[in-house]
Short mmCIF file of C-alpha atoms in Angstrom, two decimals:
data_model
loop_
_atom_site.label_atom_id
_atom_site.label_comp_id
_atom_site.label_asym_id
_atom_site.label_seq_id
_atom_site.Cartn_x
_atom_site.Cartn_y
_atom_site.Cartn_z
CA UNK A 1070 0.00 0.00 0.00
CA UNK A 1071 1.16 3.55 -0.81
CA UNK A 1072 0.63 4.61 2.79
CA UNK A 1073 3.25 2.10 3.98
CA UNK A 1074 5.77 3.16 1.31
CA UNK A 1075 5.93 6.88 2.21
CA UNK A 1076 7.81 8.31 5.17
CA UNK A 1077 5.26 10.37 7.09
CA UNK A 1078 7.76 13.23 7.49
CA UNK A 1079 8.45 13.50 3.74
CA UNK A 1080 6.51 15.90 1.47
CA UNK A 1081 3.05 14.64 0.54
CA UNK A 1082 2.86 13.25 -3.02
CA UNK A 1083 -0.22 15.39 -3.69
CA UNK A 1084 2.11 18.36 -4.18
CA UNK A 1085 0.81 20.49 -1.30
CA UNK A 1086 4.28 20.96 0.19
CA UNK A 1087 3.05 19.71 3.57
CA UNK A 1088 4.44 16.69 5.34
CA UNK A 1089 2.55 13.53 4.43
CA UNK A 1090 1.32 13.05 8.00
CA UNK A 1091 -0.22 16.55 8.01
CA UNK A 1092 -1.83 16.12 4.61
CA UNK A 1093 -3.14 12.94 2.96
CA UNK A 1094 -1.95 10.16 5.27
CA UNK A 1095 -5.23 9.72 7.16
CA UNK A 1096 -7.26 9.99 3.96
CA UNK A 1097 -4.97 7.41 2.33
CA UNK A 1098 -5.73 4.96 5.12
CA UNK A 1099 -9.48 5.47 4.67
CA UNK A 1100 -9.20 5.16 0.89
CA UNK A 1101 -6.99 2.07 1.09
CA UNK A 1102 -9.46 0.44 3.48
CA UNK A 1103 -12.23 1.23 1.01
CA UNK A 1104 -10.24 -0.13 -1.93
CA UNK A 1105 -9.77 -3.45 -0.16
CA UNK A 1106 -13.55 -3.98 -0.30
CA UNK A 1107 -14.00 -3.16 -4.00
CA UNK A 1108 -14.46 -5.41 -7.02
CA UNK A 1109 -11.77 -5.19 -9.74
CA UNK A 1110 -14.10 -3.06 -11.90
CA UNK A 1111 -14.94 -0.64 -9.08
CA UNK A 1112 -11.26 -0.44 -8.14
CA UNK A 1113 -10.28 0.38 -11.73
CA UNK A 1114 -12.96 3.07 -11.87
CA UNK A 1115 -11.72 4.60 -8.63
CA UNK A 1116 -8.12 4.67 -9.85
CA UNK A 1117 -9.25 6.34 -13.09
CA UNK A 1118 -11.13 8.89 -10.99
CA UNK A 1119 -7.99 9.59 -8.94
CA UNK A 1120 -5.96 10.13 -12.14
CA UNK A 1121 -8.53 12.60 -13.50
CA UNK A 1122 -8.71 14.30 -10.09
CA UNK A 1123 -4.91 14.87 -10.20
CA UNK A 1124 -5.20 16.47 -13.65
CA UNK A 1125 -8.02 18.69 -12.42
CA UNK A 1126 -5.93 19.79 -9.44
CA UNK A 1127 -3.09 20.87 -11.72
CA UNK A 1128 -5.51 23.00 -13.74
CA UNK A 1129 -7.09 24.40 -10.58
CA UNK A 1130 -3.68 25.37 -9.15
CA UNK A 1131 -2.97 27.28 -12.38
CA UNK A 1132 -6.31 29.11 -12.26
CA UNK A 1133 -7.69 27.17 -15.24
CA UNK A 1134 -11.05 26.60 -13.56
CA UNK A 1135 -13.13 25.79 -16.64
CA UNK A 1136 -10.66 23.07 -17.69
CA UNK A 1137 -10.51 21.82 -14.10
CA UNK A 1138 -14.32 21.53 -14.12
CA UNK A 1139 -14.07 19.18 -17.11
CA UNK A 1140 -11.56 16.90 -15.36
CA UNK A 1141 -13.40 16.87 -12.02
CA UNK A 1142 -16.69 16.12 -13.78
CA UNK A 1143 -15.08 13.15 -15.55
CA UNK A 1144 -13.53 12.02 -12.26
CA UNK A 1145 -17.00 11.96 -10.69
CA UNK A 1146 -18.41 10.08 -13.66
CA UNK A 1147 -15.71 7.44 -13.19
CA UNK A 1148 -16.37 6.99 -9.46
CA UNK A 1149 -18.32 8.75 -6.72
CA UNK A 1150 -16.86 6.76 -3.84
CA UNK A 1151 -14.46 9.51 -2.72
CA UNK A 1152 -15.64 13.07 -2.09
CA UNK A 1153 -12.48 14.93 -3.14
CA UNK A 1154 -13.34 15.40 -6.87
CA UNK A 1155 -16.78 16.69 -5.94
CA UNK A 1156 -15.32 19.06 -3.34
CA UNK A 1157 -13.00 20.54 -5.95
CA UNK A 1158 -15.63 20.58 -8.69
CA UNK A 1159 -18.02 22.44 -6.38
CA UNK A 1160 -15.29 24.96 -5.53
CA UNK A 1161 -14.54 25.58 -9.21
CA UNK A 1162 -18.23 26.04 -9.96
CA UNK A 1163 -18.47 28.46 -7.04
CA UNK A 1164 -15.42 30.42 -8.21
CA UNK A 1165 -16.88 30.75 -11.71
CA UNK A 1166 -20.20 32.05 -10.38
CA UNK A 1167 -22.23 28.83 -10.75
CA UNK A 1168 -23.45 28.78 -7.17
CA UNK A 1169 -26.60 26.67 -7.55
CA UNK A 1170 -24.64 24.01 -9.46
CA UNK A 1171 -21.99 24.01 -6.74
CA UNK A 1172 -24.66 23.28 -4.11
CA UNK A 1173 -26.14 20.44 -6.17
CA UNK A 1174 -22.75 18.80 -6.76
CA UNK A 1175 -21.78 19.06 -3.10
CA UNK A 1176 -25.07 17.73 -1.77
CA UNK A 1177 -25.02 14.77 -4.16
CA UNK A 1178 -21.44 13.89 -3.24
CA UNK A 1179 -22.24 13.91 0.47
CA UNK A 1180 -24.96 11.35 -0.28
CA UNK A 1181 -22.84 9.20 -2.62
CA UNK A 1182 -19.52 8.83 -0.78
CA UNK A 1183 -19.30 6.46 2.20
CA UNK A 1184 -16.25 8.32 3.58
CA UNK A 1185 -16.55 11.19 6.08
CA UNK A 1186 -16.22 14.54 4.31
CA UNK A 1187 -15.97 17.49 6.71
CA UNK A 1188 -14.38 19.61 3.96
CA UNK A 1189 -17.42 18.98 1.75
CA UNK A 1190 -19.82 19.95 4.53
CA UNK A 1191 -17.86 23.14 5.15
CA UNK A 1192 -17.99 23.82 1.40
CA UNK A 1193 -21.76 23.37 1.46
CA UNK A 1194 -22.02 25.70 4.44
CA UNK A 1195 -20.17 28.39 2.52
CA UNK A 1196 -22.35 28.04 -0.57
CA UNK A 1197 -25.56 28.17 1.47
CA UNK A 1198 -24.37 31.32 3.23
CA UNK A 1199 -23.92 32.98 -0.15
CA UNK A 1200 -27.48 31.98 -1.06
CA UNK A 1201 -28.83 33.47 2.16
CA UNK A 1202 -29.67 30.13 3.81
CA UNK A 1203 -28.04 30.92 7.17
CA UNK A 1204 -29.86 28.13 9.00
CA UNK A 1205 -28.80 25.51 6.46
CA UNK A 1206 -25.25 26.83 6.51
CA UNK A 1207 -25.09 26.62 10.31
CA UNK A 1208 -26.41 23.05 10.25
CA UNK A 1209 -23.84 21.99 7.64
CA UNK A 1210 -20.84 23.35 9.53
CA UNK A 1211 -22.16 21.90 12.80
CA UNK A 1212 -22.32 18.49 11.11
CA UNK A 1213 -18.73 18.99 9.90
CA UNK A 1214 -17.49 19.56 13.46
CA UNK A 1215 -18.64 16.05 14.43
CA UNK A 1216 -16.46 14.30 11.83
CA UNK A 1217 -12.81 13.31 12.18
CA UNK A 1218 -10.78 15.44 9.79
CA UNK A 1219 -8.60 13.41 7.38
CA UNK A 1220 -6.09 16.24 6.86
CA UNK A 1221 -5.23 19.77 7.93
CA UNK A 1222 -7.06 21.25 4.93
CA UNK A 1223 -10.34 19.92 6.29
CA UNK A 1224 -9.61 21.40 9.73
CA UNK A 1225 -8.75 24.78 8.22
CA UNK A 1226 -11.90 24.73 6.07
CA UNK A 1227 -14.16 23.87 9.01
CA UNK A 1228 -12.47 26.55 11.15
CA UNK A 1229 -12.98 29.08 8.36
CA UNK A 1230 -16.72 28.42 8.31
CA UNK A 1231 -16.96 28.50 12.09
CA UNK A 1232 -15.19 31.85 11.91
CA UNK A 1233 -17.94 33.17 9.63
CA UNK A 1234 -20.39 32.41 12.43
CA UNK A 1235 -18.02 33.81 15.10
CA UNK A 1236 -18.04 30.44 16.89
CA UNK A 1237 -14.71 31.04 18.63
CA UNK A 1238 -14.89 28.27 21.21
CA UNK A 1239 -15.94 25.70 18.61
CA UNK A 1240 -12.85 26.57 16.57
CA UNK A 1241 -10.62 25.69 19.51
CA UNK A 1242 -12.52 22.48 20.21
CA UNK A 1243 -12.42 21.30 16.58
CA UNK A 1244 -8.72 22.06 16.19
CA UNK A 1245 -7.70 20.55 19.53
CA UNK A 1246 -9.70 17.37 18.88
CA UNK A 1247 -7.99 16.84 15.51
CA UNK A 1248 -4.53 15.47 14.73
CA UNK A 1249 -3.58 18.80 13.15
CA UNK A 1250 -3.74 21.36 15.96
CA UNK A 1251 -0.08 22.24 15.38
CA UNK A 1252 -0.53 22.90 11.65
CA UNK A 1253 0.51 26.54 11.01
CA UNK A 1254 -2.69 27.48 9.16
CA UNK A 1255 -4.85 25.85 11.83
CA UNK A 1256 -2.88 27.82 14.42
CA UNK A 1257 -3.95 31.09 12.79
CA UNK A 1258 -7.60 30.29 13.46
CA UNK A 1259 -6.99 29.05 17.00
CA UNK A 1260 -4.88 32.14 17.70
CA UNK A 1261 -7.61 34.52 16.58
CA UNK A 1262 -10.25 32.48 18.42
CA UNK A 1263 -8.17 32.68 21.60
CA UNK A 1264 -7.80 36.45 21.17
CA UNK A 1265 -11.58 36.84 20.82
CA UNK A 1266 -12.05 34.76 23.98
CA UNK A 1267 -9.48 36.77 25.94
CA UNK A 1268 -6.84 34.00 26.14
CA UNK A 1269 -3.89 36.27 25.38
CA UNK A 1270 -1.20 33.67 26.09
CA UNK A 1271 -2.57 31.08 23.65
CA UNK A 1272 -3.37 33.73 21.07
CA UNK A 1273 0.25 34.91 21.00
CA UNK A 1274 1.59 31.34 20.92
CA UNK A 1275 -0.60 30.24 18.02
CA UNK A 1276 -0.44 33.41 15.93
CA UNK A 1277 3.35 33.25 16.03
CA UNK A 1278 3.10 30.01 13.99
CA UNK A 1279 1.40 31.58 10.95
CA UNK A 1280 3.74 30.81 8.02
CA UNK A 1281 5.57 33.55 6.10
CA UNK A 1282 3.94 32.72 2.76
CA UNK A 1283 0.39 32.76 4.07
CA UNK A 1284 -2.06 35.52 3.07
CA UNK A 1285 -2.88 35.63 6.79
CA UNK A 1286 0.69 36.45 7.79
CA UNK A 1287 0.22 40.24 7.78
CA UNK A 1288 -2.95 39.99 9.86
CA UNK A 1289 -1.28 37.56 12.29
CA UNK A 1290 1.73 39.88 12.76
CA UNK A 1291 -0.57 42.85 13.38
CA UNK A 1292 -2.60 40.91 15.94
CA UNK A 1293 0.53 39.59 17.63
CA UNK A 1294 1.81 43.15 18.08
CA UNK A 1295 -1.53 44.25 19.54
CA UNK A 1296 -1.41 41.36 22.01
CA UNK A 1297 2.17 42.17 22.90
CA UNK A 1298 1.22 45.82 23.52
CA UNK A 1299 -2.01 44.83 25.31
CA UNK A 1300 -4.04 46.83 22.76
CA UNK A 1301 -6.86 45.96 20.36
CA UNK A 1302 -7.28 46.30 16.59
CA UNK A 1303 -9.46 49.22 15.47
CA UNK A 1304 -12.47 47.33 14.16
CA UNK A 1305 -16.16 48.12 14.02
CA UNK A 1306 -17.05 45.58 16.72
CA UNK A 1307 -13.79 45.94 18.67
CA UNK A 1308 -13.14 42.27 17.92
CA UNK A 1309 -10.44 40.22 16.18
CA UNK A 1310 -11.70 39.32 12.66
CA UNK A 1311 -10.51 36.13 10.95
CA UNK A 1312 -11.20 36.81 7.29
CA UNK A 1313 -9.84 39.10 4.61
CA UNK A 1314 -12.26 40.84 2.20
CA UNK A 1315 -11.20 38.60 -0.69
CA UNK A 1316 -12.30 35.54 1.31
CA UNK A 1317 -15.91 36.55 0.71
CA UNK A 1318 -15.49 35.96 -3.06
CA UNK A 1319 -17.80 38.83 -4.00
CA UNK A 1320 -16.10 39.35 -7.37
CA UNK A 1321 -16.61 35.65 -8.19
CA UNK A 1322 -20.22 35.64 -7.07
CA UNK A 1323 -20.96 38.72 -9.16
CA UNK A 1324 -20.29 36.56 -12.23
CA UNK A 1325 -23.48 34.63 -11.54
CA UNK A 1326 -26.83 35.15 -13.20
CA UNK A 1327 -29.20 37.96 -12.26
CA UNK A 1328 -31.16 35.80 -9.80
CA UNK A 1329 -27.95 34.79 -7.98
CA UNK A 1330 -26.79 38.39 -7.73
CA UNK A 1331 -30.18 39.52 -6.45
CA UNK A 1332 -30.18 36.77 -3.82
CA UNK A 1333 -26.66 37.72 -2.81
CA UNK A 1334 -27.67 41.32 -2.08
CA UNK A 1335 -30.38 40.11 0.29
CA UNK A 1336 -28.16 37.85 2.39
CA UNK A 1337 -25.85 38.51 5.32
CA UNK A 1338 -22.76 37.43 3.37
CA UNK A 1339 -22.57 40.83 1.65
CA UNK A 1340 -22.90 42.64 4.98
CA UNK A 1341 -20.03 40.59 6.41
CA UNK A 1342 -17.94 41.42 3.33
CA UNK A 1343 -18.58 45.13 3.86
CA UNK A 1344 -17.54 44.84 7.50
CA UNK A 1345 -14.33 43.01 6.56
CA UNK A 1346 -13.54 45.61 3.89
CA UNK A 1347 -14.06 48.55 6.23
CA UNK A 1348 -11.99 46.88 8.95
CA UNK A 1349 -9.13 46.34 6.50
CA UNK A 1350 -9.41 49.49 4.37
CA UNK A 1351 -11.41 52.29 6.00
CA UNK A 1352 -10.14 54.90 3.52
CA UNK A 1353 -12.62 57.09 1.63
CA UNK A 1354 -12.63 55.27 -1.74
CA UNK A 1355 -13.40 51.86 -0.24
CA UNK A 1356 -15.97 53.38 2.11
CA UNK A 1357 -18.01 54.94 -0.69
CA UNK A 1358 -18.20 51.67 -2.63
CA UNK A 1359 -19.16 49.36 0.22
CA UNK A 1360 -21.60 51.84 1.77
CA UNK A 1361 -23.56 51.61 -1.48
CA UNK A 1362 -23.75 47.86 -0.90
CA UNK A 1363 -25.13 48.40 2.62
CA UNK A 1364 -27.65 50.83 1.17
CA UNK A 1365 -28.78 48.21 -1.36
CA UNK A 1366 -28.80 45.31 1.10
CA UNK A 1367 -32.20 44.28 2.47
CA UNK A 1368 -30.74 42.08 5.23
CA UNK A 1369 -31.46 43.28 8.81
CA UNK A 1370 -27.76 43.05 9.65
CA UNK A 1371 -27.08 45.87 7.18
CA UNK A 1372 -28.96 48.32 9.39
CA UNK A 1373 -27.41 46.77 12.52
CA UNK A 1374 -23.90 47.30 11.12
CA UNK A 1375 -24.72 50.88 10.15
CA UNK A 1376 -25.88 51.59 13.71
CA UNK A 1377 -22.64 50.13 15.08
CA UNK A 1378 -20.67 52.46 12.82
CA UNK A 1379 -22.83 55.47 13.66
CA UNK A 1380 -22.76 55.00 17.44
CA UNK A 1381 -19.16 53.81 17.70
CA UNK A 1382 -15.69 55.30 17.37
CA UNK A 1383 -14.51 53.32 14.34
CA UNK A 1384 -13.16 55.23 11.38
CA UNK A 1385 -13.67 58.83 10.38
CA UNK A 1386 -16.39 61.40 11.01
CA UNK A 1387 -17.28 61.04 7.33
CA UNK A 1388 -18.06 57.33 7.60
CA UNK A 1389 -20.38 58.01 10.55
CA UNK A 1390 -22.13 60.78 8.63
CA UNK A 1391 -22.55 58.46 5.65
CA UNK A 1392 -23.94 55.74 7.93
CA UNK A 1393 -26.50 58.24 9.24
CA UNK A 1394 -27.59 59.17 5.71
CA UNK A 1395 -27.97 55.53 4.66
CA UNK A 1396 -29.95 54.76 7.83
CA UNK A 1397 -32.25 57.65 6.96
CA UNK A 1398 -32.67 56.32 3.42
CA UNK A 1399 -33.57 52.93 4.88
CA UNK A 1400 -36.23 54.48 7.12
CA UNK A 1401 -34.30 53.66 10.30
CA UNK A 1402 -33.89 57.38 11.02
CA UNK A 1403 -36.76 59.75 10.31
CA UNK A 1404 -36.37 63.14 8.62
CA UNK A 1405 -35.91 65.83 11.26
CA UNK A 1406 -34.83 63.31 13.89
CA UNK A 1407 -31.98 64.36 16.18
CA UNK A 1408 -29.19 61.77 16.13
CA UNK A 1409 -26.12 61.93 18.34
CA UNK A 1410 -22.81 60.60 17.03
CA UNK A 1411 -19.10 61.30 17.31
CA UNK A 1412 -17.95 64.36 15.35
CA UNK A 1413 -14.59 66.06 15.82
CA UNK A 1414 -14.00 64.08 18.98
CA UNK A 1415 -17.32 64.97 20.64
CA UNK A 1416 -20.77 63.36 20.68
CA UNK A 1417 -22.87 65.90 18.80
CA UNK A 1418 -26.56 65.97 17.93
CA UNK A 1419 -27.37 66.21 14.23
CA UNK A 1420 -30.74 66.91 12.60
CA UNK A 1421 -31.12 64.45 9.74
CA UNK A 1422 -31.77 66.46 6.60
CA UNK A 1423 -29.84 65.96 3.40
CA UNK A 1424 -32.13 66.95 0.53
CA UNK A 1425 -31.60 70.27 -1.29
CA UNK A 1426 -34.91 72.10 -1.85
CA UNK A 1427 -35.03 74.15 -5.04
CA UNK A 1428 -38.22 76.13 -5.88
CA UNK A 1429 -37.00 76.31 -9.49
CA UNK A 1430 -36.52 72.56 -9.74
CA UNK A 1431 -38.25 70.97 -12.74
CA UNK A 1432 -39.11 67.30 -13.04
CA UNK A 1433 -39.42 67.58 -16.79
CA UNK A 1434 -39.70 70.28 -19.47
CA UNK A 1435 -43.26 71.45 -20.08
CA UNK A 1436 -43.85 72.74 -23.62
CA UNK A 1437 -44.74 76.47 -23.31
CA UNK A 1438 -47.85 76.13 -25.46
CA UNK A 1439 -49.35 73.70 -22.92
CA UNK A 1440 -48.70 75.80 -19.80
CA UNK A 1441 -52.09 77.58 -19.87
CA UNK A 1442 -54.13 74.37 -20.23
CA UNK A 1443 -52.08 72.65 -17.51
CA UNK A 1444 -52.50 75.59 -15.13
CA UNK A 1445 -56.28 75.53 -15.64
CA UNK A 1446 -56.42 71.81 -14.77
CA UNK A 1447 -54.31 72.34 -11.64
CA UNK A 1448 -56.61 75.13 -10.42
CA UNK A 1449 -59.70 73.06 -11.26
CA UNK A 1450 -58.42 70.25 -9.02
CA UNK A 1451 -58.07 72.72 -6.11
CA UNK A 1452 -61.70 73.82 -6.18
CA UNK A 1453 -63.99 72.84 -3.32
CA UNK A 1454 -65.88 70.35 -5.49
CA UNK A 1455 -63.65 69.45 -8.43
CA UNK A 1456 -65.23 68.11 -11.61
CA UNK A 1457 -63.01 65.05 -11.79
CA UNK A 1458 -64.43 63.55 -15.03
CA UNK A 1459 -63.78 66.88 -16.76
CA UNK A 1460 -60.24 67.01 -15.33
CA UNK A 1461 -59.60 63.42 -16.49
CA UNK A 1462 -60.76 64.36 -19.97
CA UNK A 1463 -58.44 67.37 -19.95
CA UNK A 1464 -55.39 65.29 -19.10
CA UNK A 1465 -56.29 62.72 -21.74
CA UNK A 1466 -56.02 65.52 -24.28
CA UNK A 1467 -52.75 66.89 -22.87
CA UNK A 1468 -50.77 63.67 -22.38
CA UNK A 1469 -50.36 62.73 -26.08
CA UNK A 1470 -49.06 66.25 -26.79
CA UNK A 1471 -46.15 65.87 -24.33
CA UNK A 1472 -45.67 62.17 -23.45
CA UNK A 1473 -42.26 62.94 -21.91
CA UNK A 1474 -43.81 65.28 -19.32
CA UNK A 1475 -44.60 62.70 -16.66
CA UNK A 1476 -46.30 65.10 -14.15
CA UNK A 1477 -49.29 64.93 -16.54
CA UNK A 1478 -49.54 61.20 -15.82
CA UNK A 1479 -49.32 61.76 -12.09
CA UNK A 1480 -52.09 64.37 -11.99
CA UNK A 1481 -54.19 62.24 -14.31
CA UNK A 1482 -53.79 59.33 -11.86
CA UNK A 1483 -54.80 61.59 -8.95
CA UNK A 1484 -57.96 62.54 -10.83
CA UNK A 1485 -58.66 58.85 -11.44
CA UNK A 1486 -58.11 58.14 -7.75
CA UNK A 1487 -60.65 60.75 -6.66
CA UNK A 1488 -63.06 59.33 -9.22
CA UNK A 1489 -62.81 55.96 -7.39
CA UNK A 1490 -60.70 54.30 -10.10
CA UNK A 1491 -58.23 53.22 -7.42
CA UNK A 1492 -56.69 50.22 -9.15
CA UNK A 1493 -55.93 52.10 -12.34
CA UNK A 1494 -54.53 55.03 -10.37
CA UNK A 1495 -52.35 52.74 -8.25
CA UNK A 1496 -50.96 51.12 -11.38
CA UNK A 1497 -49.91 54.51 -12.75
CA UNK A 1498 -48.37 55.57 -9.43
CA UNK A 1499 -46.30 52.38 -9.37
CA UNK A 1500 -45.15 52.77 -12.97
CA UNK A 1501 -44.08 56.36 -12.29
CA UNK A 1502 -42.12 55.25 -9.23
CA UNK A 1503 -40.38 52.56 -11.26
CA UNK A 1504 -39.53 54.93 -14.11
CA UNK A 1505 -38.72 58.02 -12.03
CA UNK A 1506 -37.72 56.93 -8.50
CA UNK A 1507 -36.65 60.49 -7.62
CA UNK A 1508 -40.21 61.78 -8.24
CA UNK A 1509 -41.70 61.95 -4.74
CA UNK A 1510 -45.29 62.95 -5.54
CA UNK A 1511 -46.55 59.51 -6.71
CA UNK A 1512 -44.50 57.84 -3.99
CA UNK A 1513 -46.21 59.88 -1.27
CA UNK A 1514 -49.67 59.42 -2.77
CA UNK A 1515 -49.18 55.66 -3.11
CA UNK A 1516 -47.96 55.46 0.50
CA UNK A 1517 -51.12 57.15 1.79
CA UNK A 1518 -53.26 54.90 -0.43
CA UNK A 1519 -51.57 51.74 0.92
CA UNK A 1520 -52.18 52.89 4.49
CA UNK A 1521 -55.80 53.73 3.66
CA UNK A 1522 -56.32 50.21 2.34
CA UNK A 1523 -54.71 48.58 5.42
CA UNK A 1524 -51.57 47.42 3.59
CA UNK A 1525 -49.04 48.39 6.22
CA UNK A 1526 -46.48 45.78 5.16
CA UNK A 1527 -46.50 47.10 1.60
CA UNK A 1528 -46.23 50.63 2.97
CA UNK A 1529 -43.19 49.63 5.04
CA UNK A 1530 -41.56 48.12 1.96
CA UNK A 1531 -42.22 51.27 -0.05
CA UNK A 1532 -40.61 53.44 2.64
CA UNK A 1533 -37.69 51.04 2.93
CA UNK A 1534 -37.05 51.14 -0.81
CA UNK A 1535 -37.27 54.92 -1.06
CA UNK A 1536 -34.06 56.79 -1.80
CA UNK A 1537 -34.33 60.50 -1.07
CA UNK A 1538 -33.05 62.55 -4.03
CA UNK A 1539 -30.21 64.98 -3.45
CA UNK A 1540 -32.36 67.79 -4.87
CA UNK A 1541 -36.09 68.26 -5.39
CA UNK A 1542 -38.90 70.81 -5.35
CA UNK A 1543 -40.13 71.89 -1.87
CA UNK A 1544 -43.70 70.86 -2.73
CA UNK A 1545 -42.55 67.33 -3.58
CA UNK A 1546 -40.55 67.08 -0.37
CA UNK A 1547 -43.47 68.31 1.74
CA UNK A 1548 -45.83 65.86 0.01
CA UNK A 1549 -43.48 63.04 0.97
CA UNK A 1550 -43.11 64.32 4.57
CA UNK A 1551 -46.90 64.49 4.94
CA UNK A 1552 -47.18 60.89 3.72
CA UNK A 1553 -44.37 59.84 6.10
CA UNK A 1554 -46.20 61.49 9.00
CA UNK A 1555 -49.31 59.43 8.27
CA UNK A 1556 -47.15 56.31 7.85
CA UNK A 1557 -45.28 56.83 11.14
CA UNK A 1558 -48.53 57.28 13.02
CA UNK A 1559 -49.97 54.11 11.45
CA UNK A 1560 -46.79 52.26 12.43
CA UNK A 1561 -47.11 53.42 16.06
CA UNK A 1562 -44.11 55.76 15.86
CA UNK A 1563 -45.72 58.90 17.22
CA UNK A 1564 -42.53 60.80 18.00
CA UNK A 1565 -41.28 60.20 14.47
CA UNK A 1566 -44.63 61.35 13.05
CA UNK A 1567 -44.47 64.55 15.11
CA UNK A 1568 -40.87 65.34 14.12
CA UNK A 1569 -41.60 64.69 10.45
CA UNK A 1570 -44.65 66.93 10.51
CA UNK A 1571 -42.73 69.72 12.26
CA UNK A 1572 -40.15 69.54 9.51
CA UNK A 1573 -42.86 69.81 6.84
CA UNK A 1574 -44.44 72.72 8.71
CA UNK A 1575 -41.17 74.66 8.71
CA UNK A 1576 -41.06 74.40 4.93
CA UNK A 1577 -44.76 74.90 4.07
CA UNK A 1578 -46.92 75.94 7.07
CA UNK A 1579 -49.90 76.72 4.80
CA UNK A 1580 -49.85 73.44 2.88
CA UNK A 1581 -53.37 71.94 3.24
CA UNK A 1582 -52.03 68.52 4.24
CA UNK A 1583 -49.72 70.05 6.83
CA UNK A 1584 -52.48 72.29 8.25
CA UNK A 1585 -54.87 69.34 8.53
CA UNK A 1586 -52.35 67.11 10.31
CA UNK A 1587 -51.10 69.89 12.60
CA UNK A 1588 -54.55 70.20 14.13
CA UNK A 1589 -54.01 66.66 15.50
CA UNK A 1590 -50.42 67.12 16.60
CA UNK A 1591 -50.05 70.73 17.77
CA UNK A 1592 -50.30 69.80 21.47
CA UNK A 1593 -48.24 66.58 21.24
CA UNK A 1594 -45.97 65.98 24.26
CA UNK A 1595 -42.98 64.01 22.99
CA UNK A 1596 -41.76 62.98 26.46
CA UNK A 1597 -45.16 61.61 27.49
CA UNK A 1598 -46.01 60.42 23.96
CA UNK A 1599 -49.49 61.86 24.16
CA UNK A 1600 -51.84 64.55 22.85
CA UNK A 1601 -55.58 65.17 22.94
CA UNK A 1602 -55.91 63.53 19.53
CA UNK A 1603 -53.90 60.45 20.58
CA UNK A 1604 -55.81 60.11 23.86
CA UNK A 1605 -59.11 60.16 21.98
CA UNK A 1606 -57.75 57.73 19.41
CA UNK A 1607 -56.60 55.30 22.11
CA UNK A 1608 -59.88 55.60 23.97
CA UNK A 1609 -61.88 54.87 20.84
CA UNK A 1610 -59.55 51.99 20.02
CA UNK A 1611 -60.37 50.30 23.33
CA UNK A 1612 -64.10 50.33 22.69
#
């Protein structure tokens, strides 16, 4: 048997550069035991699979992933008894953006091979994380911790996935229970785990072992110096991160199809990548790029991370200000709300306003010859008892004359709405929002409509998706603030409703919507969260 012919202290024949006993020796014993049970045909198939696997590895090492995929696929076709070809095939598929295929290959291999495959389970955990299946990913890596690792690569891979879940103590237990606790790459993970758990002595001992050629060497040296000086790295959570930004494979995952990319932006994996990037490179250029990712992310941890940045001491004043703006865009901070965060070394209160109001702002160019007719329709809609059918007819005549002037469509939809054509009006509001997201009038009107039809969840989603434009007309801004006031009240956020309305009132105290709402809120006591209107509302609600 090959295992008996190789000195365990000599380099492993797989080409890893590790000693045989730290690499493939245990796996060789398992494989040899398996081979002893096989028929001649099955044995020949397995040996062919191993030959193809070796060719695939050479391609993979050279970055020739598409060619490696061909060899690993053929290796699997020859024999599925050993999980290694599937592990590598799944990794190559993952690297080339074929995430769903990677999951399928890995799952099937875990079913087919009789040998324990902790590396494969850790692989699966990683893929599921990237798909947003955090529960499935946690289950997969937990299953991996219960298996005996055949080599140091498996231990490192399992530790890497445990690190993604910040399971520091489990990293130590997995490493110490294996035969590879002294492997230099394993020691990096145990060193960082020990640092996170406050075991300074072990952290220094293990981090010192990180090899010179490792991508982790720079991080290990930095951490070792912090431990020596009894200081901490400047990170968002004041912790000791394990992973570099490139270990989140965002550039690879962005090669996937549109569905994969959309799923990626809704999962925690992107948020963790942003955190790793900021921890490593908090300079302005990197900050601007990754903050856009947090803004786009729909995962709850995106807002949680932004709050940590805003309320902490990490990074510059600019990054905290940007975090505040993004939180406002996500609806976590309301317009006009006072938010305290570190600025120029002091905790300072800031009123959250970032939109420029321009009375001369135009949403589109109105042809001069249509100005008179448009003005007449606007005034007609403001009468005490508007003739809505007549107004609808007027807009039907105007719209074909200037199809690019989308305010016509909005006012036409408003007329439809007040004529009880709610579904048609809603459809137009939604199309305007999709085509012109910066146009706040239809957004505000739709928000009020959703609340009036008891669709609070849809209203929340609309607010969450709204990005406030850098510049707009004061009337549009006030219309949105009025809608937000109604939304905040419906959502039980009375203080936010009051602050939003006060902001609208400062801009347009005579606006009919503002005047109407102010009658309810003028005597609101923010500390006691009460007013005459709210007391009556609560009393009626109890009946």
